[in-house]
């Protein structure tokens, strides 16, 4: 009920358009084969406009129109995330988990309902929750040829109210995704996602006439990623709500769009001990070519003389695989690389038999590193990655460069 100019107290519809924009700086650093730490810093822009309508849909003017709403643009930082990510290969599956916190950096507001009851101007848009919020998630993925499928979930919990009496709703997201490359530079990904949020509270009370009182959204999404170079990529994403369940009068969502610019680079060398250096048997395995188990038919793979300089293949991602006949993990990596080369024709594999630690190839290229060991060069001939380790994780690291 509002006081309409020229008509007195009347029922008025608050017809508000809100455009929310969030830009995120995302950084992640791998500190071990199975562990990475990351940070997400959001910058939010809330653009709002308001019209007041009578029950017939005609625009009306009310007294004190800007107590509740304004035509305005608000800009500020949101609550940044600090995350730890864990990942392991379990058979054909890659399993990951995320644990972290959202820090109370974003601007918070005083109770808008209390201010509104007093006839004072107020703001409903919050840039942050005003509390430390734990967050956790998991993901499981598996590849079927060139198709990579995934299941993922994430939750952010609000365990208590902030200093102004505000307690944000708990947030949940879960989804299914499928991605595959298109040629050497493109990748497309389709998703189907559920997002849910419980009701917010002010001083322990759910305000049913306005604000977030709980909702569930189902969204279908499509994403396209273009690899500009071996280290830079561009991505565009769109999500369309296909079903929405809300409690009370809330916003009707429209199309969600996103743009991403990203890069990867290596900060540290790859000569760390991954406990594979002595994991072999020098007995009957000498003279037996276990690499014959991998099918390299029709693929760009050659054996090269490790005593010479490494020469990358022009216009291809070149993987130099340092191996020896006694190295059991090298056999596993051989199969992983053959599968990668079949999925991604832009990969050329060059095999370097280092024989033993006293060989010229070992002394020239590995020094103190252990095998399996790879050096990966980009299409421009520059070194992108050098790493020793578990064969499955080496293959994953190489595939990330291709994607």
Coordinates of C-alpha atoms in Angstrom, one line a residue, residues 63-297:
X63 CA 5.0 9.9 -2.3
X64 CA 8.6 9.4 -1.3
X65 CA 9.4 7.0 -4.2
X66 CA 13.0 6.6 -3.3
X67 CA 12.6 5.2 0.2
X68 CA 12.4 1.6 -1.0
X69 CA 14.1 1.7 -4.5
X70 CA 16.3 3.9 -6.6
X71 CA 17.4 4.3 -10.2
X72 CA 21.1 3.7 -9.5
X73 CA 24.2 1.8 -10.1
X74 CA 26.2 0.3 -7.2
X75 CA 29.8 -0.9 -7.6
X76 CA 31.9 -2.8 -5.0
X77 CA 33.9 -5.8 -4.1
X78 CA 32.2 -9.0 -3.1
X79 CA 33.4 -11.5 -0.5
X80 CA 36.6 -13.2 -1.9
X81 CA 37.1 -16.9 -1.7
X82 CA 40.2 -18.8 -0.5
X83 CA 40.2 -22.4 -1.7
X84 CA 42.1 -25.6 -1.5
X85 CA 41.6 -28.1 -4.3
X86 CA 42.4 -31.8 -4.0
X87 CA 42.4 -34.3 -7.0
X88 CA 43.3 -37.9 -7.5
X89 CA 43.0 -40.4 -10.3
X90 CA 40.9 -43.5 -9.3
X91 CA 40.9 -45.9 -12.2
X92 CA 39.1 -44.3 -15.1
X93 CA 37.8 -41.5 -12.9
X94 CA 39.3 -38.3 -11.7
X95 CA 37.9 -37.3 -8.3
X96 CA 38.3 -33.8 -6.8
X97 CA 37.2 -31.9 -3.7
X98 CA 37.3 -28.2 -2.7
X99 CA 37.4 -26.7 0.8
X100 CA 37.6 -23.0 1.6
X101 CA 36.1 -19.9 3.1
X102 CA 34.4 -16.7 1.9
X103 CA 35.9 -13.7 3.7
X104 CA 33.7 -10.8 4.9
X105 CA 35.0 -8.0 2.6
X106 CA 31.9 -6.9 0.7
X107 CA 29.8 -4.0 1.9
X108 CA 26.8 -4.8 4.1
X109 CA 23.7 -2.8 4.9
X110 CA 21.6 -2.1 8.0
X111 CA 18.2 -3.8 8.3
X112 CA 16.2 -2.4 5.4
X113 CA 12.9 -3.5 6.8
X114 CA 13.4 -1.7 10.1
X115 CA 14.5 1.5 8.2
X116 CA 11.5 1.2 5.9
X117 CA 9.1 0.9 8.8
X118 CA 10.6 4.2 10.1
X119 CA 10.1 5.9 6.7
X120 CA 13.8 6.1 6.0
X121 CA 15.7 5.3 2.8
X122 CA 17.3 1.9 2.8
X123 CA 19.2 -0.5 0.5
X124 CA 18.4 -4.2 0.0
X125 CA 21.4 -5.1 -2.2
X126 CA 24.3 -6.6 -0.2
X127 CA 27.8 -6.9 -1.6
X128 CA 28.8 -9.4 1.1
X129 CA 27.4 -11.6 3.9
X130 CA 29.4 -9.9 6.6
X131 CA 30.6 -13.2 8.1
X132 CA 33.1 -15.9 7.4
X133 CA 31.3 -18.6 5.3
X134 CA 32.7 -22.1 4.8
X135 CA 32.4 -23.6 1.4
X136 CA 32.9 -27.1 0.1
X137 CA 32.4 -29.0 -3.1
X138 CA 33.3 -32.1 -5.1
X139 CA 33.6 -33.2 -8.7
X140 CA 34.0 -36.5 -10.5
X141 CA 34.9 -36.7 -14.2
X142 CA 35.6 -39.4 -16.8
X143 CA 36.6 -39.4 -20.4
X144 CA 35.0 -41.6 -23.1
X145 CA 37.2 -41.1 -26.1
X146 CA 37.1 -37.4 -26.9
X147 CA 34.0 -36.8 -24.7
X148 CA 34.7 -35.7 -21.1
X149 CA 31.8 -36.0 -18.7
X150 CA 31.6 -34.5 -15.2
X151 CA 29.4 -34.3 -12.1
X152 CA 30.0 -31.4 -9.7
X153 CA 28.5 -29.8 -6.6
X154 CA 29.3 -26.7 -4.4
X155 CA 27.8 -25.3 -1.2
X156 CA 28.3 -22.1 0.8
X157 CA 27.0 -22.1 4.3
X158 CA 25.9 -19.1 6.4
X159 CA 26.2 -20.3 10.0
X160 CA 25.4 -17.1 11.9
X161 CA 24.2 -13.5 11.5
X162 CA 26.4 -10.5 10.9
X163 CA 26.7 -7.4 13.1
X164 CA 23.6 -5.9 11.5
X165 CA 21.5 -8.9 12.2
X166 CA 21.6 -10.2 8.7
X167 CA 22.0 -14.0 7.9
X168 CA 22.3 -14.9 4.3
X169 CA 20.7 -18.0 2.9
X170 CA 22.7 -21.1 2.4
X171 CA 23.6 -21.6 -1.3
X172 CA 23.8 -24.9 -3.2
X173 CA 24.7 -25.8 -6.8
X174 CA 25.0 -29.1 -8.5
X175 CA 25.3 -30.1 -12.2
X176 CA 26.2 -32.4 -15.0
X177 CA 28.6 -31.4 -17.8
X178 CA 29.9 -32.9 -21.0
X179 CA 32.7 -31.4 -23.1
X180 CA 34.6 -32.3 -26.3
X181 CA 37.2 -30.7 -28.5
X182 CA 36.4 -29.4 -32.0
X183 CA 39.6 -29.4 -34.0
X184 CA 42.8 -28.2 -32.4
X185 CA 41.6 -24.9 -30.9
X186 CA 38.0 -25.1 -29.9
X187 CA 36.2 -26.9 -27.1
X188 CA 32.4 -27.0 -26.4
X189 CA 30.7 -27.9 -23.2
X190 CA 27.1 -28.4 -22.3
X191 CA 25.8 -28.3 -18.7
X192 CA 22.6 -28.8 -16.8
X193 CA 22.7 -27.2 -13.4
X194 CA 20.6 -26.8 -10.2
X195 CA 21.0 -23.7 -8.0
X196 CA 19.2 -23.3 -4.7
X197 CA 19.2 -20.8 -1.9
X198 CA 17.4 -20.9 1.5
X199 CA 15.7 -17.8 2.9
X200 CA 17.6 -14.9 4.3
X201 CA 16.9 -13.7 7.8
X202 CA 17.0 -10.3 9.6
X203 CA 17.4 -10.7 13.3
X204 CA 16.1 -14.2 13.1
X205 CA 13.0 -13.3 11.0
X206 CA 12.2 -14.3 7.4
X207 CA 10.6 -11.2 5.8
X208 CA 8.0 -12.7 3.4
X209 CA 7.0 -9.5 1.7
X210 CA 10.4 -8.8 0.1
X211 CA 13.9 -10.1 -0.1
X212 CA 15.1 -13.6 -0.6
X213 CA 12.7 -16.1 0.9
X214 CA 14.1 -19.2 -0.9
X215 CA 14.3 -20.4 -4.5
X216 CA 15.4 -23.2 -6.8
X217 CA 16.5 -22.7 -10.4
X218 CA 17.3 -25.3 -13.1
X219 CA 19.5 -23.9 -15.9
X220 CA 20.7 -25.3 -19.2
X221 CA 24.1 -24.0 -20.3
X222 CA 26.5 -24.0 -23.3
X223 CA 30.1 -22.9 -23.3
X224 CA 32.6 -22.4 -26.1
X225 CA 36.4 -22.1 -25.4
X226 CA 38.9 -21.0 -28.0
X227 CA 42.6 -21.5 -27.4
X228 CA 44.4 -18.4 -28.8
X229 CA 47.8 -19.8 -28.0
X230 CA 49.1 -22.7 -26.0
X231 CA 48.9 -20.6 -22.8
X232 CA 46.0 -18.2 -23.5
X233 CA 42.3 -19.0 -24.0
X234 CA 39.0 -17.2 -24.4
X235 CA 35.6 -18.6 -23.3
X236 CA 32.0 -17.6 -23.6
X237 CA 29.1 -19.1 -21.6
X238 CA 25.3 -18.8 -21.6
X239 CA 22.8 -20.2 -19.1
X240 CA 19.1 -20.2 -19.6
X241 CA 16.6 -20.9 -16.8
X242 CA 14.3 -23.8 -17.7
X243 CA 12.5 -24.1 -14.4
X244 CA 12.2 -21.8 -11.4
X245 CA 10.5 -22.3 -8.0
X246 CA 10.3 -19.3 -5.7
X247 CA 8.8 -18.6 -2.3
X248 CA 6.9 -15.2 -2.3
X249 CA 7.4 -12.4 -4.8
X250 CA 11.0 -12.4 -6.1
X251 CA 12.9 -11.7 -9.3
X252 CA 12.3 -13.6 -12.5
X253 CA 15.7 -14.6 -13.9
X254 CA 16.6 -14.1 -17.5
X255 CA 19.6 -15.2 -19.5
X256 CA 22.9 -15.5 -17.7
X257 CA 26.0 -14.8 -19.8
X258 CA 29.7 -15.0 -19.0
X259 CA 33.0 -14.2 -20.7
X260 CA 36.4 -15.5 -19.6
X261 CA 40.0 -14.7 -20.5
X262 CA 42.6 -17.1 -19.0
X263 CA 46.2 -18.1 -19.1
X264 CA 48.4 -20.8 -17.6
X265 CA 52.1 -20.7 -16.9
X266 CA 54.7 -22.6 -15.0
X267 CA 56.3 -21.0 -11.9
X268 CA 58.5 -23.8 -10.7
X269 CA 60.7 -26.4 -12.4
X270 CA 59.7 -30.0 -12.8
X271 CA 62.7 -31.7 -11.1
X272 CA 60.9 -32.8 -7.9
X273 CA 61.2 -36.3 -6.5
X274 CA 58.0 -38.2 -7.0
X275 CA 59.2 -41.5 -5.5
X276 CA 59.5 -43.3 -8.8
X277 CA 63.2 -43.1 -9.3
X278 CA 63.9 -46.6 -7.8
X279 CA 60.6 -48.2 -8.5
X280 CA 61.7 -50.7 -11.0
X281 CA 63.3 -54.1 -11.5
X282 CA 66.6 -54.4 -13.4
X283 CA 66.2 -58.2 -13.9
X284 CA 64.4 -59.8 -16.8
X285 CA 62.7 -56.6 -18.1
X286 CA 65.9 -55.5 -19.9
X287 CA 65.6 -56.1 -23.6
X288 CA 61.8 -56.3 -23.4
X289 CA 59.9 -53.5 -25.2
X290 CA 56.8 -52.8 -23.0
X291 CA 56.0 -49.8 -25.1
X292 CA 54.7 -52.1 -27.8
X293 CA 51.6 -52.5 -25.7
X294 CA 50.4 -49.0 -26.7
X295 CA 48.8 -48.6 -30.1
X296 CA 50.6 -45.8 -32.0
X297 CA 49.2 -46.7 -35.4

